[in-house]
Coordinates of C-alpha atoms in Angstrom, one line a residue:
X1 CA 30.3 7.8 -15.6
X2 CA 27.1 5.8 -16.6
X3 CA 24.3 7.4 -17.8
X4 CA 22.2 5.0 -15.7
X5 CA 21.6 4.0 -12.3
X6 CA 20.0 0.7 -12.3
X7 CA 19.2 -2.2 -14.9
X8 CA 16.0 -4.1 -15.8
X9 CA 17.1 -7.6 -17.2
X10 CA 14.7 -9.4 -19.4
X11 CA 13.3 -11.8 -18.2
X12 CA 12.2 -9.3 -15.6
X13 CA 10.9 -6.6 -17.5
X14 CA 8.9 -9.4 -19.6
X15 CA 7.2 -10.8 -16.8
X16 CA 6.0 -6.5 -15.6
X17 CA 5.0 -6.2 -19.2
X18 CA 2.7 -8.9 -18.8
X19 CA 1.7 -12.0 -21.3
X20 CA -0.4 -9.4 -23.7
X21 CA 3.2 -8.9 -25.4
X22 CA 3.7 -12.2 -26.9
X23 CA 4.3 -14.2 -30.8
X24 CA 0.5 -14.3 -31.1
X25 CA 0.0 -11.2 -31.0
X26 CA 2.5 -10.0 -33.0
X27 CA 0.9 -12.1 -35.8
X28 CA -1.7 -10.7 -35.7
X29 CA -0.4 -8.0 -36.2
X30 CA -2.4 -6.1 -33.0
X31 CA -2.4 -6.1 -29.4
X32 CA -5.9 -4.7 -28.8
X33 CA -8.9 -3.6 -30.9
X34 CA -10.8 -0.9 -29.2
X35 CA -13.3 1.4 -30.6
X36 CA -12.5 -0.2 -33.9
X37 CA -8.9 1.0 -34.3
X38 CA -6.1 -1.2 -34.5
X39 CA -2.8 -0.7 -32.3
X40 CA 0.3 -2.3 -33.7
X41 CA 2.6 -4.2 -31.7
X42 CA 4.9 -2.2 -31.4
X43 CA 2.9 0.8 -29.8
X44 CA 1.1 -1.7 -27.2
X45 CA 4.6 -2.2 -26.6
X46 CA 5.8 0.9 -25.9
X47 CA 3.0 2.0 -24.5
X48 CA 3.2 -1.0 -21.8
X49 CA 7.0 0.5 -21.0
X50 CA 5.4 4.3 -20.7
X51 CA 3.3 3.4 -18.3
X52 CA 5.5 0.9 -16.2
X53 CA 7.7 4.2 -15.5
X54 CA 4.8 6.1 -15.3
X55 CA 3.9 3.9 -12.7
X56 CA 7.7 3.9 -11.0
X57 CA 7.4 -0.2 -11.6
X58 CA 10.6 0.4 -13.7
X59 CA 13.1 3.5 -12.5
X60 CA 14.0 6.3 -14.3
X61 CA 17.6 6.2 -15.3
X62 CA 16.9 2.5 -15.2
X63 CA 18.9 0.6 -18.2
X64 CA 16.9 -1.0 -20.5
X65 CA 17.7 -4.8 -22.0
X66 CA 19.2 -4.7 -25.3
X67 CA 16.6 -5.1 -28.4
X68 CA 17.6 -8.7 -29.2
X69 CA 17.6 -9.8 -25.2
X70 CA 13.8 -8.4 -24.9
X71 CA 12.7 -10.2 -28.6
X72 CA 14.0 -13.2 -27.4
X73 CA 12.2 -12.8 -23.6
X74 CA 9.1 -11.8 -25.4
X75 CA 9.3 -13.9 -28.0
X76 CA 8.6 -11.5 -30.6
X77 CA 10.9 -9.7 -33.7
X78 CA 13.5 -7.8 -33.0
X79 CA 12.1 -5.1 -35.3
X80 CA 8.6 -4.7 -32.8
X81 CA 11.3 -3.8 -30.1
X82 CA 13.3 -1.9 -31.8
X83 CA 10.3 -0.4 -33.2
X84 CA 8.8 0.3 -29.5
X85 CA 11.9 2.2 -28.7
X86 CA 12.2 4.2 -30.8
X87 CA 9.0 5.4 -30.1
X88 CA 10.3 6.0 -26.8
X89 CA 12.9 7.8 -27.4
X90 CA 11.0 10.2 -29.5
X91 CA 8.7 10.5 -26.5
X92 CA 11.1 11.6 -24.3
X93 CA 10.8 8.4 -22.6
X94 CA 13.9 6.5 -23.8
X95 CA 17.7 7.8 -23.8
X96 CA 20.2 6.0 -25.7
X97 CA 24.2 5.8 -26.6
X98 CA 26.4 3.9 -28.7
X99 CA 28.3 1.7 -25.9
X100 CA 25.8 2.4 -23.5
X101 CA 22.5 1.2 -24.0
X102 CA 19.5 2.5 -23.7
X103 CA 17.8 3.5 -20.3
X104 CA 14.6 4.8 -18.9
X105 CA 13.5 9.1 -19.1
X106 CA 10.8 11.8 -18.3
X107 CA 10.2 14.1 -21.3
X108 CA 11.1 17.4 -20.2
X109 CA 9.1 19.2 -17.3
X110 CA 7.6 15.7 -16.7
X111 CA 7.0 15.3 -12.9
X112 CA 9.1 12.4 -11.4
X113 CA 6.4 9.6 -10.7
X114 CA 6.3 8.6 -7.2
X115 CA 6.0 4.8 -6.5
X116 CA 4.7 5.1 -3.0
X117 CA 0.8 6.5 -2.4
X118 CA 1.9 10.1 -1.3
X119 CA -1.1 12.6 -0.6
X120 CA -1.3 15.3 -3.3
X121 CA -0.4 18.8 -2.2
X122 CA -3.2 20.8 -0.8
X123 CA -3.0 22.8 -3.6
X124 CA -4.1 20.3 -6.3
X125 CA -7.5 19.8 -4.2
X126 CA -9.7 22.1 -5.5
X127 CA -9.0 20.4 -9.1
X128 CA -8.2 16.8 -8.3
X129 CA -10.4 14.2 -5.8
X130 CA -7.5 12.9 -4.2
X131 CA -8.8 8.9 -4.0
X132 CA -4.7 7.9 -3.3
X133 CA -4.4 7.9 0.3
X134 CA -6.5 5.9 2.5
X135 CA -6.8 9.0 5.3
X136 CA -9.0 10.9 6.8
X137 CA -9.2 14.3 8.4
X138 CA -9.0 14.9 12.0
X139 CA -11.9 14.0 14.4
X140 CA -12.5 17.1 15.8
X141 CA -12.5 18.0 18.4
X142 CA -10.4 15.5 19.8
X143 CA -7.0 16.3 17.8
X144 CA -7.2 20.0 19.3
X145 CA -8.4 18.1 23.0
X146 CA -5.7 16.0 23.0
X147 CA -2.7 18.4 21.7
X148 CA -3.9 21.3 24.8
X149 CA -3.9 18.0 27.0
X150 CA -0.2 17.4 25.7
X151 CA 1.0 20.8 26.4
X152 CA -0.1 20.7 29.7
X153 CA 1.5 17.9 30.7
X154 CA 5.1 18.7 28.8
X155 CA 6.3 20.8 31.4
X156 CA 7.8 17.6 33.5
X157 CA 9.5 16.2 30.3
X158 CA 11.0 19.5 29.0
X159 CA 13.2 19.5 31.8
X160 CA 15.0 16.2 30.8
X161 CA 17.3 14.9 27.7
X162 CA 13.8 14.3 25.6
X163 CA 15.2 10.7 23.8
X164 CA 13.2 8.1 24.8
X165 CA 14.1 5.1 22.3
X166 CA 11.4 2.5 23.6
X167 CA 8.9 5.5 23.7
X168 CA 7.4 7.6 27.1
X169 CA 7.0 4.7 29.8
X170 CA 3.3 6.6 30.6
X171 CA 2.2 5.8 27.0
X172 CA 4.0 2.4 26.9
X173 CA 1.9 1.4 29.8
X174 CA -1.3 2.5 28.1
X175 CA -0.7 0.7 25.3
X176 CA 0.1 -2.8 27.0
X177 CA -3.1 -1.8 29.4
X178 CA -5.1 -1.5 26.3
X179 CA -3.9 -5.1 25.0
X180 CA -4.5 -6.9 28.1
X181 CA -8.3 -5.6 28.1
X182 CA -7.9 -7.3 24.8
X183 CA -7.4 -10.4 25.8
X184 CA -3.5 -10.6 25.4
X185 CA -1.5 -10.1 28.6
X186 CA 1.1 -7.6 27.9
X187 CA 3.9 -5.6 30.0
X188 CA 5.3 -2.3 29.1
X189 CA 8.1 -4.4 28.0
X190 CA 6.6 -6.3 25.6
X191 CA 6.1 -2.5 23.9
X192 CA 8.2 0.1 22.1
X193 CA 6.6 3.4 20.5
X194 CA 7.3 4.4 17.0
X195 CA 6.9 6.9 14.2
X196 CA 4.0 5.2 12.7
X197 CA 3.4 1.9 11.8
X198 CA 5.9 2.4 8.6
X199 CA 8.9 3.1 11.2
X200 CA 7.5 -0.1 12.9
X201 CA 7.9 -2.1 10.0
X202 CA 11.4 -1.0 8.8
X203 CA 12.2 -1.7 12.2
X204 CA 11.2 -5.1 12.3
X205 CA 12.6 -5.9 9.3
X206 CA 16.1 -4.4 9.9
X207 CA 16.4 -6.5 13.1
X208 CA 15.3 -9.8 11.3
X209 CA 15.7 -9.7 7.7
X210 CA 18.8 -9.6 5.8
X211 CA 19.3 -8.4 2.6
X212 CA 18.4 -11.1 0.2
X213 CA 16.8 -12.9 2.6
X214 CA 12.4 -14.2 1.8
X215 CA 9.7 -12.3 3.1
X216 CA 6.4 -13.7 2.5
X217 CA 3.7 -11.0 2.0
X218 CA -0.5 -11.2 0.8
X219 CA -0.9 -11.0 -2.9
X220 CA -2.4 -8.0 -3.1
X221 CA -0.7 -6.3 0.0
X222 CA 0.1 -2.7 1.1
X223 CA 1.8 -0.7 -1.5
X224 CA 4.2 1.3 0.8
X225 CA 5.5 -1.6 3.0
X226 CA 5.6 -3.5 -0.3
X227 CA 8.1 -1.0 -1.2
X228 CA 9.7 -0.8 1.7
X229 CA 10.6 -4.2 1.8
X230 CA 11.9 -4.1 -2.0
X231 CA 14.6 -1.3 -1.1
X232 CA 15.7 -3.3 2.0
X233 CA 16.7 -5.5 -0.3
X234 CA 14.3 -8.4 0.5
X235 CA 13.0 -11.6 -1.6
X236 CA 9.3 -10.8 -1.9
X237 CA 7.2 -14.5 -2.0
X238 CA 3.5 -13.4 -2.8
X239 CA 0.9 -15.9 -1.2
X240 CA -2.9 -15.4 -3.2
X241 CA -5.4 -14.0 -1.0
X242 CA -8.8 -15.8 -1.3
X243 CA -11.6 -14.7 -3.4
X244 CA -13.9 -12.0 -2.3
X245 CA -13.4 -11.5 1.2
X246 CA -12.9 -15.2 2.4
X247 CA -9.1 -14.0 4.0
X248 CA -6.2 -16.2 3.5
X249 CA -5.6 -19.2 1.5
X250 CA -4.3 -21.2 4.4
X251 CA -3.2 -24.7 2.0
X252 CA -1.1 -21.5 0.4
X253 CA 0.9 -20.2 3.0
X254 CA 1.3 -23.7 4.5
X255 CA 2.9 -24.6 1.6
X256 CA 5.0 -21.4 1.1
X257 CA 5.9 -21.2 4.4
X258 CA 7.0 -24.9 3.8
X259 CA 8.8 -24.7 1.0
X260 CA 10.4 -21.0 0.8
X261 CA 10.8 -21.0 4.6
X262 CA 10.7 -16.9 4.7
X263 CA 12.4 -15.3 7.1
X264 CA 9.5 -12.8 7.5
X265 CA 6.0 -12.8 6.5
X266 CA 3.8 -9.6 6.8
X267 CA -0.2 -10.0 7.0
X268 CA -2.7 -7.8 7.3
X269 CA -5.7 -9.7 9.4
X270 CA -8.2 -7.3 10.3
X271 CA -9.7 -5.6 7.1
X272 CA -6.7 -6.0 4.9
X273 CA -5.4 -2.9 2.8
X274 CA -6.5 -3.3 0.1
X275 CA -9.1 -6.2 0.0
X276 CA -10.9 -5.3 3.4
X277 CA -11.0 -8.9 3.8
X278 CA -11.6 -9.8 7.9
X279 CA -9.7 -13.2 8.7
X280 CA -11.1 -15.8 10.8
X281 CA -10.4 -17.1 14.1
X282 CA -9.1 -20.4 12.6
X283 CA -7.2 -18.8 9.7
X284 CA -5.4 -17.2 12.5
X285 CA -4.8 -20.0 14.2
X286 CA -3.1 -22.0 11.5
X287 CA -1.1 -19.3 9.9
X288 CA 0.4 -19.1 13.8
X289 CA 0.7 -22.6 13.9
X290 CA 2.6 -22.8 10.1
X291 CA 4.6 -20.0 11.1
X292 CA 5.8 -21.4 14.0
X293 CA 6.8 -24.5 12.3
X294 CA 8.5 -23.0 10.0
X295 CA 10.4 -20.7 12.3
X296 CA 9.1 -17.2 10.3
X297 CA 8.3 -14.7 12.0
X298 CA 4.6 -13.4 11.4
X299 CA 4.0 -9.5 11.3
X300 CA 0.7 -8.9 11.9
X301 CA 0.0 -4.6 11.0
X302 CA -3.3 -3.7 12.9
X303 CA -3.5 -0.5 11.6
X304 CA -7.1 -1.4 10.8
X305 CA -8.3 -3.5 13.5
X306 CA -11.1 -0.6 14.9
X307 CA -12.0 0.7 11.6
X308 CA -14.6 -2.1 12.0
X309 CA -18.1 -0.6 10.2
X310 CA -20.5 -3.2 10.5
X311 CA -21.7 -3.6 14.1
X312 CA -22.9 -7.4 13.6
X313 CA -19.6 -8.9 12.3
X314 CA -17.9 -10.7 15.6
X315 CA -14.1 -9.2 16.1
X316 CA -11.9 -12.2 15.8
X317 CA -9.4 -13.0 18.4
X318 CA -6.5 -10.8 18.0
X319 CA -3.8 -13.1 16.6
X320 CA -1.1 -12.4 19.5
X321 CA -3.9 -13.8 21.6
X322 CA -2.4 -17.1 19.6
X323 CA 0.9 -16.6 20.9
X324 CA 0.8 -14.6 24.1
X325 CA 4.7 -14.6 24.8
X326 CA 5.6 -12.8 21.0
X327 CA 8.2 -15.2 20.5
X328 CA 6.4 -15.8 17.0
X329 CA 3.8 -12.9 16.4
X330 CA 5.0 -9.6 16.4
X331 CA 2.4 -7.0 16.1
X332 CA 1.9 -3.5 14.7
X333 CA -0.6 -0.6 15.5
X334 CA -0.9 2.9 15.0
X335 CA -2.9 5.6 15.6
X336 CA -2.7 6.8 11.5
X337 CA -6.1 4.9 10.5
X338 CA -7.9 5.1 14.0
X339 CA -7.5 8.9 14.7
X340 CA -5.5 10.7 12.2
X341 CA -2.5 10.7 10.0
X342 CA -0.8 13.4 11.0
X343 CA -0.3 12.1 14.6
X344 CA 2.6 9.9 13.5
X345 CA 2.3 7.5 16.6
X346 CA 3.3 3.9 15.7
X347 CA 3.6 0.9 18.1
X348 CA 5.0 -2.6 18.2
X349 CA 4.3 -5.8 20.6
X350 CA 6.3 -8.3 20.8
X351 CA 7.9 -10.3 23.4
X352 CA 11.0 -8.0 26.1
X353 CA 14.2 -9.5 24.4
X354 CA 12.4 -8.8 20.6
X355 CA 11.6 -5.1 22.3
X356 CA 15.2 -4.8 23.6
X357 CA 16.6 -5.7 20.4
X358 CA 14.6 -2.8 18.3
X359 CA 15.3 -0.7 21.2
X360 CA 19.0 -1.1 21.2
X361 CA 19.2 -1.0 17.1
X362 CA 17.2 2.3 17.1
X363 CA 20.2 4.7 17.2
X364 CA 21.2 4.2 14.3
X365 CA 17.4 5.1 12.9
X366 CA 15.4 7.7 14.0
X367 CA 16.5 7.7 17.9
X368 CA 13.0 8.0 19.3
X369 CA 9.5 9.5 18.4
X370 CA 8.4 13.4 19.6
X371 CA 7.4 13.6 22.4
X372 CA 4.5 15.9 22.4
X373 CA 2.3 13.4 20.2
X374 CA 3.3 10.3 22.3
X375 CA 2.1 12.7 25.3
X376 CA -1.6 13.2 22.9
X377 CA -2.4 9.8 22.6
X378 CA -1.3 8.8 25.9
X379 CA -3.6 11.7 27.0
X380 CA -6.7 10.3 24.6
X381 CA -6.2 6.5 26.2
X382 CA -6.0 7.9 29.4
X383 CA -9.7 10.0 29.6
X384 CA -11.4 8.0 27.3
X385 CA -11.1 10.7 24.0
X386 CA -9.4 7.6 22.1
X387 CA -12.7 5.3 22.1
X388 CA -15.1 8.2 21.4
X389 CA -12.7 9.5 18.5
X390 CA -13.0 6.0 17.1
X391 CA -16.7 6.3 17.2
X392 CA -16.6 9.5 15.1
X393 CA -13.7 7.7 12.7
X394 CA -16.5 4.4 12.1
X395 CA -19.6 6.7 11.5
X396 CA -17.5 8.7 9.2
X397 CA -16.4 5.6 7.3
X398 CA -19.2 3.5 7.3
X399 CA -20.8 6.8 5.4
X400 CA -18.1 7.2 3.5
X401 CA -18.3 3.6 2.1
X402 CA -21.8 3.7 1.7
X403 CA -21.8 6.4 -0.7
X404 CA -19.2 5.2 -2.7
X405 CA -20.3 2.2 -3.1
X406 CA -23.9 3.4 -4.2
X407 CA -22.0 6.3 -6.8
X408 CA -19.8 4.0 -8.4
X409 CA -22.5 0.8 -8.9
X410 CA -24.9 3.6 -10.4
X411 CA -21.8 5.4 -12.8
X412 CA -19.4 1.7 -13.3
X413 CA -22.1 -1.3 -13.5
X414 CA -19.4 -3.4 -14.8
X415 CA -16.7 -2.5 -12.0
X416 CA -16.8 -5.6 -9.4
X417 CA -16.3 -5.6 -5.6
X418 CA -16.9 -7.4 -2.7
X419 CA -18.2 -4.8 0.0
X420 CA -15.8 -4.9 3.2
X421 CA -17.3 -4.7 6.8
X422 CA -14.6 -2.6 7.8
X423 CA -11.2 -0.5 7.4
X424 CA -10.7 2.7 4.6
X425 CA -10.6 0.3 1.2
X426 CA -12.5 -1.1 -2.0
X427 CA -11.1 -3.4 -4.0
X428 CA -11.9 -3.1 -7.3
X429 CA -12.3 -5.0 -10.9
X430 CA -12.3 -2.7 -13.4
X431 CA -13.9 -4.5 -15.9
X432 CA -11.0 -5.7 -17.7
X433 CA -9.6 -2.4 -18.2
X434 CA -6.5 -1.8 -16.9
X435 CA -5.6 0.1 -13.8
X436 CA -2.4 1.4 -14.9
X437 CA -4.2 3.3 -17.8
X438 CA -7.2 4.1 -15.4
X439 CA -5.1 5.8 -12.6
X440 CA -2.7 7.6 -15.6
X441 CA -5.9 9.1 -17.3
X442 CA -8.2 9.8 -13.9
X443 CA -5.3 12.1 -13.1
X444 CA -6.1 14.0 -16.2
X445 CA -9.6 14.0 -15.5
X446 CA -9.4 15.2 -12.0
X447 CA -9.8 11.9 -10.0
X448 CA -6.6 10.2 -8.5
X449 CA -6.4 6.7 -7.7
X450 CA -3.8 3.8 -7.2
X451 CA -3.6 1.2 -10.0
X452 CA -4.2 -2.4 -8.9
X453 CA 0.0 -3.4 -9.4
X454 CA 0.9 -0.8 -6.8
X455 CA -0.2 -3.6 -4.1
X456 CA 1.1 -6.7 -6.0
X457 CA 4.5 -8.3 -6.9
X458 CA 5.9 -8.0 -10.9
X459 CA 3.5 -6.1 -12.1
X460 CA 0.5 -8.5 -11.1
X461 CA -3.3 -7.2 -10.5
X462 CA -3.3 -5.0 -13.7
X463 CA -6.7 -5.4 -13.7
X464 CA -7.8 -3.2 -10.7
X465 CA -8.0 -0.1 -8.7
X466 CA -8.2 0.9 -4.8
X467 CA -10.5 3.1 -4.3
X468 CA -10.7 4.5 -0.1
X469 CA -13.8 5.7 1.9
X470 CA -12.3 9.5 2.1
X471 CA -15.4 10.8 0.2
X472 CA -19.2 11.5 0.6
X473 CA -21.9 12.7 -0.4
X474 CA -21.4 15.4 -4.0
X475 CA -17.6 14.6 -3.7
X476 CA -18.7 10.5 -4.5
X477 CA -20.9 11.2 -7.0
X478 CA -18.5 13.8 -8.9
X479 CA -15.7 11.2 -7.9
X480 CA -17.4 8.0 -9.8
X481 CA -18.4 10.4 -12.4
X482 CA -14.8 11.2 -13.3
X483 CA -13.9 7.3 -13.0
X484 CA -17.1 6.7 -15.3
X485 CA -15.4 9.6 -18.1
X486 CA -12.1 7.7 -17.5
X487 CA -13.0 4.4 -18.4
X488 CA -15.0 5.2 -21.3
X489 CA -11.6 6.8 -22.6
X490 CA -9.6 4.1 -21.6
X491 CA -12.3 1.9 -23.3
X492 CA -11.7 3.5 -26.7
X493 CA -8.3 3.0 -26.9
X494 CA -7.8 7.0 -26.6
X495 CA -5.3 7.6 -23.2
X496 CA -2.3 8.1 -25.6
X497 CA -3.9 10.8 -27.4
X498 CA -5.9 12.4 -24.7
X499 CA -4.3 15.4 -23.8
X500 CA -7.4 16.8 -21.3
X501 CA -5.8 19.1 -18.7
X502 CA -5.0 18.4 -15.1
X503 CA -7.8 21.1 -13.8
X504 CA -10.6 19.4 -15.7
X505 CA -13.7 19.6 -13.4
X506 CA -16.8 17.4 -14.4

């Protein structure tokens, strides 16, 4: 039986390393000079593979390409890789045997890395600020108000089967009343309830996507449906984002949408995860119109579309309100980012035959969503609870960012950002440090956060970290303080060697 479970050619591994491994700098005999000491080649090397599984950018058990395949990729001796692995091995990082190559480890009682953005155990939070997941608690006392509200009204539907695939026809009809007031027309048709807007997705792209098949996505984009669309076995197309916050890079997807002809694409438009960028009523407009040419279907996730914090920026046009009938725009919302994350209440709008379709393949998914939360948020749209919970979720984030902001420009002067008018996220330039090592090392140092290639394709947007609005106040300040310790380490060329422990409090 094979040792391994997976393979890495190559060519693909030498495009997640990253061009910082190339002939150059192997004549020169360094990768980097920090703090005045010299790395060889060879350690950069290996040090570039530790962190890629680290990371879960490259699997354990995942076979490695043979030392002369990688030279050649790399363009570099075979004795720097053979070098590398060999320090890998003696790591614990790297297993090998004679006829069967060499694949990916974890050195024993190393923790398996996760490659999604899991929340840390409640346990860890006395010793680590969690910055990984863009959540926030419950706005109380709305949760407990809507949960008694559920309860009471459960009675009725105890007394039947339970299994409603298209979600409870009360709460369907809230949520299509809710778009209409938008501006979008909508029947309960045109709506099926799921378990969050991550069971939405997977939905979607079960029913139209086939394995193999394009799917266009933001470069950066989110890091879980990113994933998500990897292990259904889809052909990710990355499309730039524009600078700053200026939203998409419409001659872009014009001409991807053009020339790939995606099957799917899936955009963020309101507050994008991670960027925060807002798009425009026209960008709307013509990624509708290039999608529609190009026969893709355009998911649009709204998961952040009332996180907006800045009370003079004008709410765009939903982008169904381009395309009224769904036949192109199918659209995603959830109740994770608005209210809480623990209500898993997801949603998707699109036009009745799209709905009947999801509907119909559902049985061989999940079957339906519980009951009881549909019956909470049904209860909050119902009496109003939803809008004033959203209130309390804005001022709460708008705070949350503020603080942030101000603690990390005081303790990270060279960290760059453009400051978003809305939804959980900062994107952020770490100064040409990179993100990998940052979020490695901030564990250590008792501040979590995602590295920038968790939300881009091969490895790209090494450079960065996302950094949410979960934390105020003392918990900023001691947050950016533990960055600030972080990147000085990172700076000095010292991660490898640090061994600070996991409960370190600043």
């Amino acid at each position: 039986m094979s040792p391994w479970t997976s393979a890495v050619g190559a060519p693909q591994l030498a495009r997640l390393l990253g061009p910082e491994h190339t002939r150059e700098a192997e004549a020169a005999a360094i990768v980097s000079v920090t703090g005045g000491r010299r790395v060889p080649a060879y350690r950069s090397l290996a040090d570039r593979v530790r962190l890629l599984v680290l990371e879960g950018r490259v699997p354990v058990a995942a076979r490695l390409p043979a030392e002369r395949e990688l030279a050649a990729a790399l363009g570099v001796s075979r004795t720097t890789v053979a070098a590398a692995y060999e320090a890998l091995r003696q790591e614990g990082f790297l297993e090998s045997r004679r006829g069967s190559g060499s694949w990916t480890a974890m050195p024993d009682g190393s923790p398996l890395p996760t490659r999604g953005l899991d929340p840390l155990p409640p346990e860890a939070a006395r010793s680590v600020i969690d910055l990984g997941c863009a959540a926030l608690p419950a706005p109380e006392p709305w949760l407990t108000r809507a949960m008694r509200g559920a309860l009471e009204e459960l009675p009725p539907y105890a007394h039947t089967h339970g299994d409603y695939p298209a979600g409870l026809p009360a709460l369907r009809q809230a949520l299509a009343d809710r778009y209409t007031a938008r501006g979008i027309p909508t029947m309960p048709e045109q709506i099926m309830v799921t378990t969050g807007a991550m069971g939405a997705v997977a939905a979607i792209c079960r029913l139209f996507v086939r394995h193999g098949e394009r799917v266009a996505v933001e470069s950066p984009s989110y890091a879980n449906v990113l994933q998500l669309l990897r292990e259904a076995g889809t052909r990710l197309v990355p499309v730039a984002m524009g600078p700053g916050l200026a939203g998409w890079d419409l001659p872009a997807w014009r001409q991807t949408l053009r020339e790939a002809a995606p099957r799917m694409a899936y955009v963020v438009a309101d507050f994008h995860n991670p960027t925060g960028s807002l798009a425009t009523d026209e960008q709307r407009r013509q990624l509708v119109d290039a999608a529609r040419s190009a026969g893709t279907v355009l998911v649009v996730d709204e998961t952040m579309a009332e996180l907006r914090l800045d009370d003079e920026v004008e709410p765009p046009r939903p982008v169904a309100a381009l395309d009224p009938g769904g036949s192109a725009v199918v659209t995603v919302g959830s109740a994770s980012k608005s209210f809480w994350a623990g209500l898993r209440i997801g949603w998707v709008r699109a036009a009745p035959d799209i709905i009947r379709s999801l509907v119909a393949a559902r049985a061989y998914a999940d079957m339906g969503t519980p009951v009881v939360e549909q019956l909470a948020v049904g209860w909050l749209l119902a009496t109003g609870g939803w809008d004033e919970a959203v209130e309390l979720r804005r001022a709460q984030a708008r705070e949350n960012r503020d603080e942030l902001v101000a603690a990390v420009r005081r303790h990270l002067p060279d960290w760059e950002f453009a400051v978003p008018h809305g939804g959980l996220t900062l994107w952020t330039r770490t100064g040409g440090l990179s993100g990998s090592r940052i979020a490695e090392t901030g564990e250590r140092l008792g501040v979590r956060v995602p590295s920038g290639p968790r939300f881009g394709v091969d490895g790209a947007f090494e450079g960065y970290v996302r950094l949410p609005f979960t934390v105020a106040g003392a918990v900023a300040e001691k947050a950016a303080t533990r960055l600030a310790a972080t990147a000085d380490l990172v700076a000095s060329g010292a991660v490898v060697e640090a061994q600070v422990p996991r409960s370190y409090v600043a």
